[in-house]
Short mmCIF file of C-alpha atoms and ligand atoms in Angstrom, two decimals:
data_model
loop_
_atom_site.label_atom_id
_atom_site.label_comp_id
_atom_site.label_asym_id
_atom_site.label_seq_id
_atom_site.Cartn_x
_atom_site.Cartn_y
_atom_site.Cartn_z
CA MET A 1 124.40 143.96 21.01
CA LYS A 2 127.11 142.76 23.42
CA ILE A 3 128.00 139.06 23.52
CA ILE A 4 130.52 137.28 25.75
CA SER A 5 131.80 133.84 24.71
CA VAL A 6 133.23 131.60 27.40
CA VAL A 7 136.26 129.35 27.08
CA GLY A 8 137.73 127.33 29.92
CA ALA A 9 139.28 124.04 28.96
CA ARG A 10 141.29 122.78 26.00
CA PRO A 11 138.34 121.48 23.91
CA ASN A 12 136.65 124.92 24.05
CA PHE A 13 139.23 126.95 22.18
CA MET A 14 138.70 125.39 18.74
CA LYS A 15 134.93 125.92 19.07
CA VAL A 16 135.08 129.63 19.99
CA ALA A 17 137.84 130.59 17.50
CA PRO A 18 135.58 130.28 14.41
CA LEU A 19 132.77 132.15 16.18
CA HIS A 20 135.14 134.97 17.00
CA LYS A 21 136.15 135.21 13.34
CA ALA A 22 132.54 135.09 12.15
CA PHE A 23 131.55 137.92 14.53
CA LYS A 24 134.13 140.23 12.90
CA LYS A 25 131.78 140.70 9.93
CA TYR A 26 129.20 142.13 12.30
CA ASN A 27 131.46 144.48 14.28
CA ASN A 28 129.25 147.50 13.52
CA THR A 29 126.35 145.97 15.39
CA ILE A 30 127.80 143.30 17.70
CA THR A 31 130.59 143.60 20.26
CA HIS A 32 132.01 140.14 20.80
CA LEU A 33 134.20 139.56 23.87
CA VAL A 34 135.93 136.41 25.12
CA CYS A 35 136.14 135.31 28.75
CA HIS A 36 138.66 132.60 29.73
CA THR A 37 137.79 131.04 33.07
CA GLY A 38 141.28 129.56 33.54
CA GLN A 39 139.93 126.02 34.12
CA HIS A 40 142.93 124.93 32.04
CA TYR A 41 145.94 127.10 32.70
CA ASP A 42 149.12 125.28 31.59
CA GLU A 43 150.82 126.78 28.56
CA LYS A 44 150.38 123.49 26.68
CA MET A 45 146.72 123.11 27.64
CA SER A 46 145.73 126.70 26.90
CA LYS A 47 148.16 129.37 25.62
CA VAL A 48 149.41 127.42 22.60
CA PHE A 49 145.80 127.09 21.39
CA PHE A 50 145.29 130.85 21.42
CA GLU A 51 148.38 131.20 19.23
CA ASP A 52 147.59 128.32 16.86
CA LEU A 53 143.95 129.34 16.44
CA GLU A 54 144.77 133.05 16.13
CA LEU A 55 142.52 133.93 19.03
CA PRO A 56 143.21 137.33 20.60
CA ASN A 57 144.09 137.47 24.28
CA PRO A 58 140.86 136.98 26.22
CA ASP A 59 139.10 140.18 27.28
CA PHE A 60 138.58 138.67 30.74
CA TYR A 61 140.64 136.02 32.54
CA LEU A 62 139.14 134.54 35.69
CA GLY A 63 142.16 132.44 36.70
CA VAL A 64 140.16 129.84 38.63
CA GLY A 65 142.52 126.85 38.12
CA GLY A 66 141.79 123.36 39.42
CA GLY A 67 139.96 122.00 42.45
CA SER A 68 137.09 119.61 43.08
CA HIS A 69 134.09 119.91 40.76
CA ALA A 70 132.18 121.93 43.34
CA GLU A 71 135.14 124.20 44.06
CA GLN A 72 135.93 124.78 40.41
CA THR A 73 132.30 125.36 39.40
CA ALA A 74 131.66 127.66 42.37
CA LYS A 75 134.82 129.71 41.81
CA ILE A 76 133.92 130.21 38.14
CA MET A 77 130.40 131.32 39.08
CA ILE A 78 131.61 133.86 41.63
CA GLU A 79 134.17 135.38 39.26
CA PHE A 80 131.97 135.27 36.16
CA GLU A 81 129.11 137.00 37.97
CA LYS A 82 131.38 140.00 38.58
CA ILE A 83 132.10 140.23 34.85
CA LEU A 84 128.42 139.96 33.95
CA LEU A 85 127.43 142.67 36.45
CA GLN A 86 130.14 144.96 35.13
CA GLU A 87 129.65 144.30 31.40
CA LYS A 88 125.90 143.67 31.23
CA PRO A 89 126.02 141.59 28.02
CA ASP A 90 122.83 140.79 26.11
CA LEU A 91 123.88 137.20 25.59
CA ILE A 92 126.60 134.75 26.56
CA ILE A 93 127.79 131.82 24.45
CA VAL A 94 129.00 128.62 26.09
CA VAL A 95 130.40 125.64 24.20
CA GLY A 96 130.71 121.93 24.87
CA ASP A 97 130.32 120.26 28.24
CA VAL A 98 133.10 121.26 30.62
CA ASN A 99 132.64 122.71 34.11
CA SER A 100 133.07 126.24 32.74
CA THR A 101 130.10 125.61 30.42
CA VAL A 102 127.60 124.84 33.16
CA ALA A 103 129.05 127.34 35.66
CA CYS A 104 128.79 130.29 33.28
CA SER A 105 125.41 129.37 31.82
CA LEU A 106 123.92 129.03 35.32
CA THR A 107 125.40 132.36 36.43
CA ALA A 108 124.02 134.16 33.37
CA ALA A 109 120.58 132.52 33.51
CA LYS A 110 120.18 133.59 37.17
CA LEU A 111 120.90 137.19 36.17
CA GLY A 112 118.32 137.00 33.39
CA ILE A 113 120.99 137.11 30.66
CA LYS A 114 120.28 135.00 27.58
CA VAL A 115 122.41 131.89 27.03
CA ALA A 116 123.38 130.21 23.76
CA HIS A 117 124.80 126.68 23.95
CA VAL A 118 126.96 125.51 21.08
CA GLU A 119 127.08 121.69 20.84
CA ALA A 120 123.71 121.22 22.55
CA GLY A 121 121.73 117.99 22.79
CA LEU A 122 124.58 115.45 22.92
CA ARG A 123 123.86 112.68 25.43
CA SER A 124 125.87 109.67 26.58
CA PHE A 125 123.02 108.75 28.99
CA ASP A 126 125.75 108.08 31.54
CA ARG A 127 125.30 110.30 34.57
CA THR A 128 128.58 109.08 36.09
CA MET A 129 130.31 111.33 33.54
CA PRO A 130 130.61 114.89 34.88
CA GLU A 131 130.21 116.13 31.29
CA GLU A 132 126.77 114.50 30.99
CA ILE A 133 125.54 116.45 34.01
CA ASN A 134 127.02 119.61 32.52
CA ARG A 135 125.31 118.96 29.16
CA VAL A 136 121.85 118.26 30.60
CA LEU A 137 121.89 121.25 32.97
CA THR A 138 123.24 123.68 30.39
CA ASP A 139 120.65 122.69 27.80
CA VAL A 140 117.73 123.07 30.16
CA ILE A 141 118.62 126.70 30.97
CA SER A 142 119.76 127.77 27.50
CA ASP A 143 117.72 130.05 25.23
CA TYR A 144 119.40 129.11 21.94
CA LEU A 145 120.60 125.56 21.40
CA PHE A 146 122.93 124.88 18.48
CA VAL A 147 123.08 121.23 17.53
CA THR A 148 125.88 119.32 15.74
CA GLU A 149 124.17 116.05 14.80
CA ASP A 150 120.78 114.46 14.39
CA SER A 151 120.84 112.66 17.76
CA GLY A 152 120.96 116.08 19.47
CA LEU A 153 117.64 117.06 17.90
CA THR A 154 116.02 113.84 19.06
CA ASN A 155 117.40 114.14 22.60
CA LEU A 156 116.25 117.73 23.06
CA LYS A 157 112.79 116.89 21.74
CA ILE A 158 112.45 114.00 24.20
CA GLU A 159 113.56 116.31 27.02
CA GLY A 160 110.80 118.74 26.11
CA ILE A 161 112.97 121.64 24.94
CA LEU A 162 110.87 123.97 22.78
CA GLU A 163 111.59 123.43 19.10
CA GLU A 164 111.92 127.14 18.34
CA LYS A 165 114.99 127.34 20.60
CA VAL A 166 116.83 124.58 18.71
CA PHE A 167 118.94 125.07 15.56
CA PHE A 168 120.70 122.30 13.63
CA VAL A 169 123.82 124.10 12.43
CA GLY A 170 126.67 121.57 12.22
CA ASN A 171 129.94 121.46 14.09
CA CYS A 172 132.00 124.50 15.07
CA MET A 173 135.02 122.39 16.00
CA ILE A 174 135.06 121.08 12.44
CA ASP A 175 135.12 124.72 11.23
CA SER A 176 138.53 125.03 12.92
CA LEU A 177 139.69 121.78 11.39
CA CYS A 178 138.64 122.99 7.90
CA SER A 179 140.42 126.32 8.45
CA TYR A 180 143.68 124.87 9.70
CA ILE A 181 144.13 121.57 7.90
CA GLU A 182 146.24 123.24 5.18
CA LYS A 183 148.39 125.15 7.65
CA SER A 184 148.92 121.99 9.71
CA LYS A 185 150.77 120.51 6.72
CA GLN A 186 153.64 122.91 7.53
CA SER A 187 154.01 121.38 10.99
CA THR A 188 157.36 119.67 11.58
CA ILE A 189 155.97 117.34 14.24
CA MET A 190 156.12 114.22 12.05
CA ASN A 191 159.81 114.82 11.37
CA ASP A 192 160.48 115.75 14.96
CA LEU A 193 158.94 112.48 16.18
CA ASP A 194 160.38 110.50 13.26
CA VAL A 195 157.07 109.07 12.05
CA GLN A 196 155.61 108.78 8.56
CA HIS A 197 152.14 108.92 7.06
CA GLN A 198 150.00 105.89 8.12
CA ASN A 199 152.85 104.39 10.06
CA TYR A 200 151.90 105.03 13.69
CA VAL A 201 149.06 104.93 16.19
CA LEU A 202 148.04 108.15 17.97
CA VAL A 203 146.73 107.71 21.52
CA THR A 204 145.02 110.09 23.96
CA LEU A 205 143.62 109.14 27.35
CA HIS A 206 142.21 111.30 30.09
CA ARG A 207 138.74 110.07 31.16
CA PRO A 208 138.56 109.45 34.91
CA ASN A 209 137.02 106.01 34.13
CA ASN A 210 140.19 104.93 32.33
CA VAL A 211 142.94 106.75 34.16
CA ASP A 212 141.87 107.41 37.75
CA GLN A 213 142.10 103.80 39.00
CA ALA A 214 145.50 102.11 39.09
CA GLU A 215 144.13 98.81 37.73
CA SER A 216 142.43 100.20 34.62
CA LEU A 217 145.31 102.55 33.86
CA ARG A 218 147.72 99.62 34.18
CA GLU A 219 145.60 97.49 31.83
CA VAL A 220 145.33 100.19 29.21
CA LEU A 221 149.08 100.86 29.32
CA ILE A 222 149.75 97.14 28.91
CA MET A 223 147.50 97.17 25.85
CA LEU A 224 149.50 100.08 24.40
CA ASN A 225 152.70 98.25 25.15
CA ASN A 226 151.44 95.19 23.25
CA LEU A 227 150.34 97.34 20.29
CA SER A 228 153.72 99.06 20.22
CA LYS A 229 155.29 95.74 19.21
CA GLU A 230 153.38 96.17 15.93
CA LYS A 231 153.47 99.95 15.37
CA LYS A 232 155.08 103.02 16.83
CA ILE A 233 152.72 104.78 19.23
CA ILE A 234 152.54 108.52 19.86
CA PHE A 235 151.07 109.27 23.26
CA PRO A 236 150.71 112.95 24.22
CA VAL A 237 149.85 112.72 27.89
CA HIS A 238 147.17 114.84 29.57
CA PRO A 239 148.17 116.28 32.99
CA ARG A 240 145.60 114.10 34.80
CA THR A 241 146.98 110.94 33.14
CA ARG A 242 150.60 112.00 33.66
CA ASN A 243 149.99 112.60 37.37
CA ASN A 244 148.29 109.21 37.74
CA ILE A 245 150.96 107.25 35.84
CA LYS A 246 153.48 108.74 38.24
CA SER A 247 151.51 108.30 41.45
CA PHE A 248 150.55 104.67 40.62
CA GLY A 249 154.22 103.92 39.71
CA LEU A 250 153.37 102.75 36.18
CA GLU A 251 156.11 104.58 34.23
CA ASN A 252 158.14 101.49 33.39
CA ILE A 253 155.26 99.72 31.60
CA LEU A 254 155.76 102.07 28.63
CA SER A 255 158.07 100.54 26.01
CA THR A 256 160.59 102.48 23.94
CA ASN A 257 158.33 102.21 20.88
CA ILE A 258 155.84 104.46 22.67
CA ILE A 259 156.71 108.13 22.24
CA VAL A 260 155.42 109.82 25.37
CA SER A 261 155.11 113.59 25.09
CA ASP A 262 153.56 116.58 26.81
CA PRO A 263 150.17 117.75 25.48
CA ILE A 264 150.59 118.90 21.86
CA GLY A 265 149.41 122.20 20.30
CA TYR A 266 146.52 122.37 17.85
CA LEU A 267 148.33 122.52 14.48
CA ASP A 268 150.77 119.77 15.41
CA PHE A 269 147.96 117.62 16.75
CA VAL A 270 145.87 118.06 13.58
CA ALA A 271 148.92 116.96 11.56
CA LEU A 272 149.31 113.89 13.78
CA MET A 273 145.61 112.97 13.54
CA ALA A 274 145.47 113.41 9.76
CA ASN A 275 148.44 111.11 9.17
CA ALA A 276 147.78 108.38 11.74
CA GLN A 277 146.89 104.87 10.67
CA LEU A 278 144.75 104.57 13.77
CA ILE A 279 143.68 106.80 16.65
CA VAL A 280 142.90 105.25 20.05
CA THR A 281 141.17 107.70 22.36
CA ASP A 282 138.65 108.34 25.09
CA SER A 283 138.15 111.98 24.07
CA GLY A 284 134.85 113.41 22.82
CA GLY A 285 136.15 115.79 20.17
CA ILE A 286 138.71 113.46 18.64
CA GLN A 287 135.93 111.04 17.72
CA GLU A 288 134.51 113.83 15.56
CA GLU A 289 137.81 115.06 14.15
CA SER A 290 138.82 111.54 13.08
CA THR A 291 135.43 111.10 11.40
CA TYR A 292 135.92 114.31 9.43
CA LEU A 293 139.45 113.26 8.47
CA GLY A 294 138.36 109.71 7.56
CA VAL A 295 140.92 108.24 9.97
CA GLN A 296 140.20 105.00 11.83
CA CYS A 297 139.33 105.63 15.47
CA LEU A 298 138.75 103.28 18.40
CA THR A 299 137.05 104.88 21.37
CA LEU A 300 137.86 103.32 24.73
CA ARG A 301 134.51 104.06 26.33
CA ASP A 302 131.26 102.19 26.93
CA ASN A 303 129.12 104.94 25.47
CA THR A 304 129.38 107.98 23.25
CA GLU A 305 127.38 111.20 23.19
CA ARG A 306 128.46 111.52 19.53
CA PRO A 307 126.79 108.47 17.91
CA VAL A 308 127.00 109.89 14.38
CA THR A 309 130.76 109.26 14.47
CA CYS A 310 129.97 105.53 14.71
CA THR A 311 126.92 105.33 12.43
CA MET A 312 128.34 107.52 9.65
CA GLY A 313 131.98 108.03 10.53
CA THR A 314 135.12 105.98 11.02
CA ASN A 315 134.78 105.69 14.80
CA THR A 316 134.12 102.42 16.65
CA LEU A 317 133.01 102.38 20.24
CA ILE A 318 135.09 99.51 21.53
CA GLY A 319 134.40 99.73 25.28
CA THR A 320 136.78 99.30 28.18
CA ASN A 321 137.67 95.65 27.78
CA PHE A 322 141.25 96.36 26.77
CA GLN A 323 141.92 92.86 25.50
CA LYS A 324 139.07 93.30 23.03
CA ALA A 325 140.36 96.77 22.16
CA GLU A 326 143.81 95.40 21.42
CA GLU A 327 142.34 92.78 19.08
CA ALA A 328 140.26 95.41 17.29
CA ALA A 329 143.31 97.67 16.92
CA LEU A 330 145.34 94.83 15.44
CA ARG A 331 142.58 94.05 12.95
CA ILE A 332 142.61 97.68 11.78
CA LEU A 333 146.41 97.74 11.56
CA HIS A 334 146.18 94.61 9.39
CA GLY A 335 143.80 96.30 6.96
CA ASP A 336 140.28 95.61 8.25
CA ILE A 337 139.11 99.22 8.10
CA LYS A 338 135.76 100.95 8.39
CA SER A 339 134.71 103.40 5.70
CA GLY A 340 132.91 106.56 6.67
CA THR A 341 131.30 109.74 5.42
CA ILE A 342 131.20 113.27 6.77
CA PRO A 343 127.99 114.04 8.72
CA PRO A 344 125.57 116.70 7.42
CA LEU A 345 126.59 120.34 7.83
CA TRP A 346 130.12 119.54 9.03
CA ASP A 347 131.26 121.86 6.25
CA GLY A 348 133.32 124.61 7.88
CA LYS A 349 130.43 127.10 7.88
CA THR A 350 128.78 126.38 11.23
CA ALA A 351 130.05 129.50 13.00
CA GLU A 352 128.72 131.67 10.15
CA ARG A 353 125.30 130.04 10.54
CA ILE A 354 125.29 130.55 14.32
CA VAL A 355 126.38 134.17 14.12
CA SER A 356 123.84 134.90 11.41
CA ILE A 357 121.04 133.44 13.60
CA LEU A 358 122.22 135.40 16.65
CA SER A 359 122.52 138.64 14.69
CA ASN A 360 118.81 138.41 13.86
CA ILE A 361 117.52 138.02 17.41
C1 LIG B 1 138.34 118.66 31.44
C2 LIG B 1 136.88 118.45 31.11
C3 LIG B 1 136.75 117.33 30.07
C4 LIG B 1 137.60 117.59 28.85
C5 LIG B 1 139.03 117.80 29.31
C6 LIG B 1 139.96 118.10 28.16
C7 LIG B 1 135.29 118.87 32.91
C8 LIG B 1 134.40 118.25 33.89
N1 LIG B 1 136.11 118.05 32.27
O1 LIG B 1 138.78 117.49 32.09
O2 LIG B 1 135.41 117.24 29.65
O3 LIG B 1 137.53 116.50 27.98
O4 LIG B 1 139.05 118.90 30.23
O5 LIG B 1 141.24 118.23 28.57
O6 LIG B 1 135.23 120.07 32.72
N2 LIG B 1 145.62 120.23 35.00
C9 LIG B 1 146.87 120.76 34.84
N3 LIG B 1 147.00 121.79 33.95
C10 LIG B 1 145.95 122.30 33.24
C11 LIG B 1 144.69 121.72 33.42
C12 LIG B 1 144.53 120.68 34.30
O7 LIG B 1 147.84 120.35 35.45
O8 LIG B 1 146.14 123.24 32.46
C13 LIG B 1 145.43 119.14 35.97
C14 LIG B 1 144.46 119.56 37.05
O9 LIG B 1 145.12 120.19 38.10
C15 LIG B 1 143.84 118.26 37.44
C16 LIG B 1 143.85 117.48 36.13
O10 LIG B 1 144.81 118.07 35.30
O11 LIG B 1 144.67 117.58 38.35
C17 LIG B 1 142.47 117.44 35.51
O12 LIG B 1 142.06 118.73 35.06
P1 LIG B 1 140.51 119.20 35.02
O13 LIG B 1 140.38 120.49 34.32
O14 LIG B 1 139.93 119.07 36.36
O15 LIG B 1 139.78 118.11 34.20
P2 LIG B 1 140.17 117.41 32.85
O16 LIG B 1 140.44 116.00 33.18
O17 LIG B 1 141.20 118.18 32.10
#
């Protein structure tokens, strides 16, 4: 059997790496290849993750780069179709909810090639998020849907997806975290940035809702500035956010107690998450990683497609009223913390379960 897994953007790499390792056990019967669409292309958004996660160079690189959603999605489809026609795989695997996910699943489905979606069923119920459109469309055309949390099962059932296509397997991204948490302890990033365990706040921001309008970006940076009077802040800045801070002329809001850096590689970032007193983010994956690590997390969004991180984990959905977010952050920094547990099947063995299911089809 020939399988091609697709990666495109930063959050995909840590989901495909454990699958790639799990497929090695089956290399007599399954040929597993990796296709990188090139949606993310900067060294710090892509290459460093291949190194940190010990992923081999991709077998195919489509080099599509940026563009509008339509341009990016269309370019990926055109290039990926050529690979599918040449390679004739039996199945493709897509992960998460980025443009590469929907583009490649649609291309494969139209050629009659089976599609497996890892991280299926998550819903924010907010169709203004491009990722929500990507999730809904990918799930409806997938043949095998691998689900990370209970809410995914419920959502897929309500949407009428046949039960025999759906498998509750746990979280592949957490497999990577389990594999690399020990190695991340060798990272020198804490020394390099001169921070200590539980003595800083880690911040990531890249959602269009928060960073694409000057007013909301200004408000959120003011909030960070206020928090930095209390604690040092580490702020690795996503290219989208960096470009907007510059074009809106907001650079001088950031105080000297905010360490602004380029995007950070996987092992260094795991070290920073594990040791933070608080994480403030609008990311999807970091909500899950902080829950696994038992680190306090405030999510600057009005909804989450990962509700288990709030009901069982240490995540709080605080919304986009940044005054309220600042107050909540201060409460946490002063000791008012939320306890959490690790959701079912987030045990480091999800990729093994997925590969075992796929090897039996
Ligand atoms: C994408 C995903 C989002 C995910 C995020 C993680 C979609 C719809 N969105 O959003 O779900 O959470 O990745 O990072 O797929 N850029 C660079 N270098 C790069 C990549 C991007 O400079 O390597 C620039 C682009 O030119 C663009 C901006 O960053 O100006 C945004 O990149 P894009 O891939 O369009 O979307 P993300 O915001 O990264």
